[in-house]
């Protein structure tokens, strides 16, 4: 639609449709509205509003009146950021604290929330290979989940591979094509 706005819409043969509008309010504030509809089902929608400042970021998510979330992260040093987040989803809600450490080769995040603990580490071994692992502990169910994965990037091609402790494996292949 324009330099600061984008719109997309798709229709499927089963009668379902999706639409999205992205917009930039300023260099620091952007938003996205998405909608999905199936025949005989209620329309679902989601709205995201993001702020990215020089040393802080904030995110707001709303959806269907049954989902919402807020997150705020602020830089403490050049490499360390601290913040807080909260969400509600139907009958469940959570409040938590987060930390992120980033340098030239790796990013480590940790979230301690009322539903569990989630530390993640991503390391760039070189320009083409990135390794990642994640551990999640749920306080309520007393269950843990571990996943490991890697990304391979070669010019216009990217492959993602991931496996977790539940036995789920996934792959994703992406190729950028110039038209």
JSON list of C-alpha atoms in Angstrom, two decimals:
[
{"chain": "A", "resi": 1, "resn": "UNK", "atom": "CA", "xyz": [0.00, 0.00, 0.00]},
{"chain": "A", "resi": 2, "resn": "UNK", "atom": "CA", "xyz": [2.84, 2.41, 0.80]},
{"chain": "A", "resi": 3, "resn": "UNK", "atom": "CA", "xyz": [6.25, 2.86, 2.36]},
{"chain": "A", "resi": 4, "resn": "UNK", "atom": "CA", "xyz": [4.85, 2.91, 5.92]},
{"chain": "A", "resi": 5, "resn": "UNK", "atom": "CA", "xyz": [1.96, 0.50, 5.39]},
{"chain": "A", "resi": 6, "resn": "UNK", "atom": "CA", "xyz": [1.57, -3.03, 4.05]},
{"chain": "A", "resi": 7, "resn": "UNK", "atom": "CA", "xyz": [-1.55, -5.13, 3.55]},
{"chain": "A", "resi": 8, "resn": "UNK", "atom": "CA", "xyz": [-2.02, -8.74, 2.57]},
{"chain": "A", "resi": 9, "resn": "UNK", "atom": "CA", "xyz": [-5.00, -11.03, 2.16]},
{"chain": "A", "resi": 10, "resn": "UNK", "atom": "CA", "xyz": [-5.43, -14.68, 1.18]},
{"chain": "A", "resi": 11, "resn": "UNK", "atom": "CA", "xyz": [-8.40, -16.93, 0.43]},
{"chain": "A", "resi": 12, "resn": "UNK", "atom": "CA", "xyz": [-8.39, -20.72, 0.48]},
{"chain": "A", "resi": 13, "resn": "UNK", "atom": "CA", "xyz": [-10.60, -23.20, -1.38]},
{"chain": "A", "resi": 14, "resn": "UNK", "atom": "CA", "xyz": [-12.21, -24.31, 1.93]},
{"chain": "A", "resi": 15, "resn": "UNK", "atom": "CA", "xyz": [-13.68, -20.83, 2.38]},
{"chain": "A", "resi": 16, "resn": "UNK", "atom": "CA", "xyz": [-11.19, -19.62, 4.97]},
{"chain": "A", "resi": 17, "resn": "UNK", "atom": "CA", "xyz": [-9.47, -16.27, 4.67]},
{"chain": "A", "resi": 18, "resn": "UNK", "atom": "CA", "xyz": [-6.67, -14.37, 6.38]},
{"chain": "A", "resi": 19, "resn": "UNK", "atom": "CA", "xyz": [-5.73, -10.73, 6.25]},
{"chain": "A", "resi": 20, "resn": "UNK", "atom": "CA", "xyz": [-3.05, -8.56, 7.83]},
{"chain": "A", "resi": 21, "resn": "UNK", "atom": "CA", "xyz": [-2.11, -4.90, 7.95]},
{"chain": "A", "resi": 22, "resn": "UNK", "atom": "CA", "xyz": [1.31, -3.72, 9.09]},
{"chain": "A", "resi": 23, "resn": "UNK", "atom": "CA", "xyz": [2.03, -0.07, 9.78]},
{"chain": "A", "resi": 24, "resn": "UNK", "atom": "CA", "xyz": [4.80, 2.18, 11.06]},
{"chain": "A", "resi": 25, "resn": "UNK", "atom": "CA", "xyz": [3.62, 5.07, 13.21]},
{"chain": "A", "resi": 26, "resn": "UNK", "atom": "CA", "xyz": [7.21, 6.35, 13.48]},
{"chain": "A", "resi": 27, "resn": "UNK", "atom": "CA", "xyz": [10.75, 4.97, 13.31]},
{"chain": "A", "resi": 28, "resn": "UNK", "atom": "CA", "xyz": [10.28, 3.61, 16.85]},
{"chain": "A", "resi": 29, "resn": "UNK", "atom": "CA", "xyz": [6.61, 2.48, 16.85]},
{"chain": "A", "resi": 30, "resn": "UNK", "atom": "CA", "xyz": [5.06, -0.16, 14.59]},
{"chain": "A", "resi": 31, "resn": "UNK", "atom": "CA", "xyz": [1.98, -2.32, 14.63]},
{"chain": "A", "resi": 32, "resn": "UNK", "atom": "CA", "xyz": [0.31, -5.29, 13.01]},
{"chain": "A", "resi": 33, "resn": "UNK", "atom": "CA", "xyz": [-3.33, -6.40, 12.87]},
{"chain": "A", "resi": 34, "resn": "UNK", "atom": "CA", "xyz": [-4.20, -9.94, 11.72]},
{"chain": "A", "resi": 35, "resn": "UNK", "atom": "CA", "xyz": [-7.55, -11.59, 11.14]},
{"chain": "A", "resi": 36, "resn": "UNK", "atom": "CA", "xyz": [-8.51, -15.16, 10.21]},
{"chain": "A", "resi": 37, "resn": "UNK", "atom": "CA", "xyz": [-11.94, -16.51, 9.42]},
{"chain": "A", "resi": 38, "resn": "UNK", "atom": "CA", "xyz": [-13.35, -19.94, 8.58]},
{"chain": "A", "resi": 39, "resn": "UNK", "atom": "CA", "xyz": [-16.84, -20.73, 7.36]},
{"chain": "A", "resi": 40, "resn": "UNK", "atom": "CA", "xyz": [-19.09, -21.58, 10.31]},
{"chain": "A", "resi": 41, "resn": "UNK", "atom": "CA", "xyz": [-16.52, -20.40, 12.89]},
{"chain": "A", "resi": 42, "resn": "UNK", "atom": "CA", "xyz": [-15.93, -17.15, 14.71]},
{"chain": "A", "resi": 43, "resn": "UNK", "atom": "CA", "xyz": [-13.42, -14.69, 13.31]},
{"chain": "A", "resi": 44, "resn": "UNK", "atom": "CA", "xyz": [-10.10, -14.62, 15.17]},
{"chain": "A", "resi": 45, "resn": "UNK", "atom": "CA", "xyz": [-7.99, -11.51, 15.41]},
{"chain": "A", "resi": 46, "resn": "UNK", "atom": "CA", "xyz": [-4.68, -10.38, 16.91]},
{"chain": "A", "resi": 47, "resn": "UNK", "atom": "CA", "xyz": [-3.14, -6.93, 17.34]},
{"chain": "A", "resi": 48, "resn": "UNK", "atom": "CA", "xyz": [0.54, -6.21, 18.09]},
{"chain": "A", "resi": 49, "resn": "UNK", "atom": "CA", "xyz": [2.06, -2.83, 18.93]},
{"chain": "A", "resi": 50, "resn": "UNK", "atom": "CA", "xyz": [5.85, -2.57, 19.26]},
{"chain": "A", "resi": 51, "resn": "UNK", "atom": "CA", "xyz": [8.14, 0.20, 20.49]},
{"chain": "A", "resi": 52, "resn": "UNK", "atom": "CA", "xyz": [11.91, 0.03, 19.99]},
{"chain": "A", "resi": 53, "resn": "UNK", "atom": "CA", "xyz": [13.95, 2.86, 21.47]},
{"chain": "A", "resi": 54, "resn": "UNK", "atom": "CA", "xyz": [17.69, 3.29, 21.64]},
{"chain": "A", "resi": 55, "resn": "UNK", "atom": "CA", "xyz": [17.98, 1.44, 24.96]},
{"chain": "A", "resi": 56, "resn": "UNK", "atom": "CA", "xyz": [14.52, -0.07, 25.58]},
{"chain": "A", "resi": 57, "resn": "UNK", "atom": "CA", "xyz": [11.72, -1.95, 23.90]},
{"chain": "A", "resi": 58, "resn": "UNK", "atom": "CA", "xyz": [8.07, -2.58, 24.75]},
{"chain": "A", "resi": 59, "resn": "UNK", "atom": "CA", "xyz": [5.49, -4.88, 23.20]},
{"chain": "A", "resi": 60, "resn": "UNK", "atom": "CA", "xyz": [1.70, -5.12, 23.55]},
{"chain": "A", "resi": 61, "resn": "UNK", "atom": "CA", "xyz": [-0.32, -8.07, 22.20]},
{"chain": "A", "resi": 62, "resn": "UNK", "atom": "CA", "xyz": [-4.11, -8.43, 22.21]},
{"chain": "A", "resi": 63, "resn": "UNK", "atom": "CA", "xyz": [-6.27, -11.09, 20.63]},
{"chain": "A", "resi": 64, "resn": "UNK", "atom": "CA", "xyz": [-9.92, -12.11, 20.50]},
{"chain": "A", "resi": 65, "resn": "UNK", "atom": "CA", "xyz": [-10.58, -10.56, 23.90]},
{"chain": "A", "resi": 66, "resn": "UNK", "atom": "CA", "xyz": [-9.23, -13.79, 25.44]},
{"chain": "A", "resi": 67, "resn": "UNK", "atom": "CA", "xyz": [-5.50, -13.16, 25.07]},
{"chain": "A", "resi": 68, "resn": "UNK", "atom": "CA", "xyz": [-3.22, -10.31, 26.00]},
{"chain": "A", "resi": 69, "resn": "UNK", "atom": "CA", "xyz": [0.37, -9.67, 26.89]},
{"chain": "A", "resi": 70, "resn": "UNK", "atom": "CA", "xyz": [2.83, -6.90, 27.69]},
{"chain": "A", "resi": 71, "resn": "UNK", "atom": "CA", "xyz": [6.63, -6.93, 27.77]},
{"chain": "A", "resi": 72, "resn": "UNK", "atom": "CA", "xyz": [9.20, -4.29, 28.63]},
{"chain": "A", "resi": 73, "resn": "UNK", "atom": "CA", "xyz": [12.98, -4.67, 28.31]},
{"chain": "A", "resi": 74, "resn": "UNK", "atom": "CA", "xyz": [15.61, -2.03, 29.09]},
{"chain": "A", "resi": 75, "resn": "UNK", "atom": "CA", "xyz": [19.36, -2.03, 28.51]},
{"chain": "A", "resi": 76, "resn": "UNK", "atom": "CA", "xyz": [21.40, -1.95, 31.72]},
{"chain": "A", "resi": 77, "resn": "UNK", "atom": "CA", "xyz": [24.77, -2.18, 29.95]},
{"chain": "A", "resi": 78, "resn": "UNK", "atom": "CA", "xyz": [25.73, -2.59, 26.27]},
{"chain": "A", "resi": 79, "resn": "UNK", "atom": "CA", "xyz": [25.35, -6.37, 26.57]},
{"chain": "A", "resi": 80, "resn": "UNK", "atom": "CA", "xyz": [22.77, -6.85, 29.37]},
{"chain": "A", "resi": 81, "resn": "UNK", "atom": "CA", "xyz": [19.04, -6.03, 29.31]},
{"chain": "A", "resi": 82, "resn": "UNK", "atom": "CA", "xyz": [16.49, -6.62, 32.08]},
{"chain": "A", "resi": 83, "resn": "UNK", "atom": "CA", "xyz": [12.73, -6.51, 31.97]},
{"chain": "A", "resi": 84, "resn": "UNK", "atom": "CA", "xyz": [9.34, -7.86, 32.92]},
{"chain": "A", "resi": 85, "resn": "UNK", "atom": "CA", "xyz": [6.38, -9.40, 31.14]},
{"chain": "A", "resi": 86, "resn": "UNK", "atom": "CA", "xyz": [2.83, -10.51, 31.79]},
{"chain": "A", "resi": 87, "resn": "UNK", "atom": "CA", "xyz": [0.18, -12.37, 29.83]},
{"chain": "A", "resi": 88, "resn": "UNK", "atom": "CA", "xyz": [-3.29, -13.74, 30.21]},
{"chain": "A", "resi": 89, "resn": "UNK", "atom": "CA", "xyz": [-4.79, -16.50, 28.09]},
{"chain": "A", "resi": 90, "resn": "UNK", "atom": "CA", "xyz": [-8.35, -17.64, 28.83]},
{"chain": "A", "resi": 91, "resn": "UNK", "atom": "CA", "xyz": [-8.05, -19.16, 32.34]},
{"chain": "A", "resi": 92, "resn": "UNK", "atom": "CA", "xyz": [-4.26, -18.87, 32.71]},
{"chain": "A", "resi": 93, "resn": "UNK", "atom": "CA", "xyz": [-2.07, -15.86, 33.43]},
{"chain": "A", "resi": 94, "resn": "UNK", "atom": "CA", "xyz": [1.56, -15.25, 34.29]},
{"chain": "A", "resi": 95, "resn": "UNK", "atom": "CA", "xyz": [3.89, -12.51, 35.47]},
{"chain": "A", "resi": 96, "resn": "UNK", "atom": "CA", "xyz": [7.62, -12.81, 35.06]},
{"chain": "A", "resi": 97, "resn": "UNK", "atom": "CA", "xyz": [11.04, -11.25, 34.85]},
{"chain": "A", "resi": 98, "resn": "UNK", "atom": "CA", "xyz": [13.47, -11.57, 31.97]},
{"chain": "A", "resi": 99, "resn": "UNK", "atom": "CA", "xyz": [17.14, -11.02, 31.24]},
{"chain": "A", "resi": 100, "resn": "UNK", "atom": "CA", "xyz": [19.02, -10.97, 27.92]},
{"chain": "A", "resi": 101, "resn": "UNK", "atom": "CA", "xyz": [22.77, -10.98, 27.36]},
{"chain": "A", "resi": 102, "resn": "UNK", "atom": "CA", "xyz": [24.03, -10.43, 23.83]},
{"chain": "A", "resi": 103, "resn": "UNK", "atom": "CA", "xyz": [27.49, -10.09, 22.37]},
{"chain": "A", "resi": 104, "resn": "UNK", "atom": "CA", "xyz": [28.85, -10.43, 18.83]},
{"chain": "A", "resi": 105, "resn": "UNK", "atom": "CA", "xyz": [28.65, -14.23, 18.80]},
{"chain": "A", "resi": 106, "resn": "UNK", "atom": "CA", "xyz": [25.84, -15.27, 21.13]},
{"chain": "A", "resi": 107, "resn": "UNK", "atom": "CA", "xyz": [22.54, -14.37, 22.77]},
{"chain": "A", "resi": 108, "resn": "UNK", "atom": "CA", "xyz": [21.40, -15.83, 26.10]},
{"chain": "A", "resi": 109, "resn": "UNK", "atom": "CA", "xyz": [17.96, -15.18, 27.57]},
{"chain": "A", "resi": 110, "resn": "UNK", "atom": "CA", "xyz": [16.28, -16.30, 30.76]},
{"chain": "A", "resi": 111, "resn": "UNK", "atom": "CA", "xyz": [12.71, -15.87, 31.91]},
{"chain": "A", "resi": 112, "resn": "UNK", "atom": "CA", "xyz": [11.52, -16.59, 35.43]},
{"chain": "A", "resi": 113, "resn": "UNK", "atom": "CA", "xyz": [7.73, -16.49, 35.57]},
{"chain": "A", "resi": 114, "resn": "UNK", "atom": "CA", "xyz": [4.88, -17.71, 37.71]},
{"chain": "A", "resi": 115, "resn": "UNK", "atom": "CA", "xyz": [4.38, -20.64, 35.29]},
{"chain": "A", "resi": 116, "resn": "UNK", "atom": "CA", "xyz": [8.01, -21.71, 34.94]},
{"chain": "A", "resi": 117, "resn": "UNK", "atom": "CA", "xyz": [11.64, -21.10, 34.06]},
{"chain": "A", "resi": 118, "resn": "UNK", "atom": "CA", "xyz": [12.90, -20.75, 30.47]},
{"chain": "A", "resi": 119, "resn": "UNK", "atom": "CA", "xyz": [16.61, -20.24, 29.78]},
{"chain": "A", "resi": 120, "resn": "UNK", "atom": "CA", "xyz": [17.72, -20.14, 26.09]},
{"chain": "A", "resi": 121, "resn": "UNK", "atom": "CA", "xyz": [21.13, -19.85, 24.44]},
{"chain": "A", "resi": 122, "resn": "UNK", "atom": "CA", "xyz": [21.90, -19.13, 20.77]},
{"chain": "A", "resi": 123, "resn": "UNK", "atom": "CA", "xyz": [25.46, -19.06, 19.49]},
{"chain": "A", "resi": 124, "resn": "UNK", "atom": "CA", "xyz": [26.71, -18.03, 16.07]},
{"chain": "A", "resi": 125, "resn": "UNK", "atom": "CA", "xyz": [29.65, -20.31, 15.30]},
{"chain": "A", "resi": 126, "resn": "UNK", "atom": "CA", "xyz": [30.35, -18.47, 12.06]},
{"chain": "A", "resi": 127, "resn": "UNK", "atom": "CA", "xyz": [28.47, -16.66, 9.30]},
{"chain": "A", "resi": 128, "resn": "UNK", "atom": "CA", "xyz": [26.71, -19.87, 8.18]},
{"chain": "A", "resi": 129, "resn": "UNK", "atom": "CA", "xyz": [26.00, -21.88, 11.37]},
{"chain": "A", "resi": 130, "resn": "UNK", "atom": "CA", "xyz": [23.96, -20.95, 14.44]},
{"chain": "A", "resi": 131, "resn": "UNK", "atom": "CA", "xyz": [23.35, -23.40, 17.33]},
{"chain": "A", "resi": 132, "resn": "UNK", "atom": "CA", "xyz": [20.52, -23.04, 19.86]},
{"chain": "A", "resi": 133, "resn": "UNK", "atom": "CA", "xyz": [19.18, -24.84, 22.92]},
{"chain": "A", "resi": 134, "resn": "UNK", "atom": "CA", "xyz": [16.26, -24.27, 25.24]},
{"chain": "A", "resi": 135, "resn": "UNK", "atom": "CA", "xyz": [15.20, -25.70, 28.58]},
{"chain": "A", "resi": 136, "resn": "UNK", "atom": "CA", "xyz": [11.72, -25.16, 30.02]},
{"chain": "A", "resi": 137, "resn": "UNK", "atom": "CA", "xyz": [10.50, -26.13, 33.48]},
{"chain": "A", "resi": 138, "resn": "UNK", "atom": "CA", "xyz": [6.77, -25.83, 34.25]},
{"chain": "A", "resi": 139, "resn": "UNK", "atom": "CA", "xyz": [6.13, -25.24, 37.98]},
{"chain": "A", "resi": 140, "resn": "UNK", "atom": "CA", "xyz": [2.55, -26.54, 37.88]},
{"chain": "A", "resi": 141, "resn": "UNK", "atom": "CA", "xyz": [3.06, -29.82, 36.01]},
{"chain": "A", "resi": 142, "resn": "UNK", "atom": "CA", "xyz": [6.60, -30.43, 37.33]},
{"chain": "A", "resi": 143, "resn": "UNK", "atom": "CA", "xyz": [7.70, -31.34, 33.82]},
{"chain": "A", "resi": 144, "resn": "UNK", "atom": "CA", "xyz": [10.73, -30.23, 31.84]},
{"chain": "A", "resi": 145, "resn": "UNK", "atom": "CA", "xyz": [11.27, -29.89, 28.10]},
{"chain": "A", "resi": 146, "resn": "UNK", "atom": "CA", "xyz": [14.60, -29.58, 26.35]},
{"chain": "A", "resi": 147, "resn": "UNK", "atom": "CA", "xyz": [15.19, -28.73, 22.70]},
{"chain": "A", "resi": 148, "resn": "UNK", "atom": "CA", "xyz": [18.26, -28.32, 20.55]},
{"chain": "A", "resi": 149, "resn": "UNK", "atom": "CA", "xyz": [18.56, -27.02, 17.04]},
{"chain": "A", "resi": 150, "resn": "UNK", "atom": "CA", "xyz": [20.69, -25.33, 14.46]},
{"chain": "A", "resi": 151, "resn": "UNK", "atom": "CA", "xyz": [20.36, -23.00, 11.50]},
{"chain": "A", "resi": 152, "resn": "UNK", "atom": "CA", "xyz": [22.43, -23.30, 8.35]},
{"chain": "A", "resi": 153, "resn": "UNK", "atom": "CA", "xyz": [22.62, -20.21, 6.15]},
{"chain": "A", "resi": 154, "resn": "UNK", "atom": "CA", "xyz": [24.19, -20.20, 2.70]},
{"chain": "A", "resi": 155, "resn": "UNK", "atom": "CA", "xyz": [23.59, -17.03, 0.73]},
{"chain": "A", "resi": 156, "resn": "UNK", "atom": "CA", "xyz": [19.91, -17.01, -0.25]},
{"chain": "A", "resi": 157, "resn": "UNK", "atom": "CA", "xyz": [19.14, -20.39, 1.40]},
{"chain": "A", "resi": 158, "resn": "UNK", "atom": "CA", "xyz": [18.40, -21.21, 5.03]},
{"chain": "A", "resi": 159, "resn": "UNK", "atom": "CA", "xyz": [17.72, -24.54, 6.71]},
{"chain": "A", "resi": 160, "resn": "UNK", "atom": "CA", "xyz": [16.43, -24.88, 10.28]},
{"chain": "A", "resi": 161, "resn": "UNK", "atom": "CA", "xyz": [16.47, -28.12, 12.25]},
{"chain": "A", "resi": 162, "resn": "UNK", "atom": "CA", "xyz": [15.13, -28.75, 15.75]},
{"chain": "A", "resi": 163, "resn": "UNK", "atom": "CA", "xyz": [14.43, -31.74, 18.02]},
{"chain": "A", "resi": 164, "resn": "UNK", "atom": "CA", "xyz": [12.99, -31.78, 21.54]},
{"chain": "A", "resi": 165, "resn": "UNK", "atom": "CA", "xyz": [12.72, -34.16, 24.48]},
{"chain": "A", "resi": 166, "resn": "UNK", "atom": "CA", "xyz": [9.13, -35.06, 23.55]},
{"chain": "A", "resi": 167, "resn": "UNK", "atom": "CA", "xyz": [10.47, -36.63, 20.35]},
{"chain": "A", "resi": 168, "resn": "UNK", "atom": "CA", "xyz": [9.25, -33.89, 18.06]},
{"chain": "A", "resi": 169, "resn": "UNK", "atom": "CA", "xyz": [11.58, -33.08, 15.18]},
{"chain": "A", "resi": 170, "resn": "UNK", "atom": "CA", "xyz": [11.08, -30.25, 12.72]},
{"chain": "A", "resi": 171, "resn": "UNK", "atom": "CA", "xyz": [12.82, -28.86, 9.68]},
{"chain": "A", "resi": 172, "resn": "UNK", "atom": "CA", "xyz": [12.25, -25.69, 7.74]},
{"chain": "A", "resi": 173, "resn": "UNK", "atom": "CA", "xyz": [13.74, -24.75, 4.38]},
{"chain": "A", "resi": 174, "resn": "UNK", "atom": "CA", "xyz": [13.70, -21.18, 3.06]},
{"chain": "A", "resi": 175, "resn": "UNK", "atom": "CA", "xyz": [14.99, -19.81, -0.23]},
{"chain": "A", "resi": 176, "resn": "UNK", "atom": "CA", "xyz": [14.86, -16.14, -1.23]},
{"chain": "A", "resi": 177, "resn": "UNK", "atom": "CA", "xyz": [14.07, -15.59, -4.88]},
{"chain": "A", "resi": 178, "resn": "UNK", "atom": "CA", "xyz": [14.32, -12.29, -6.72]},
{"chain": "A", "resi": 179, "resn": "UNK", "atom": "CA", "xyz": [11.47, -11.67, -9.13]}
]
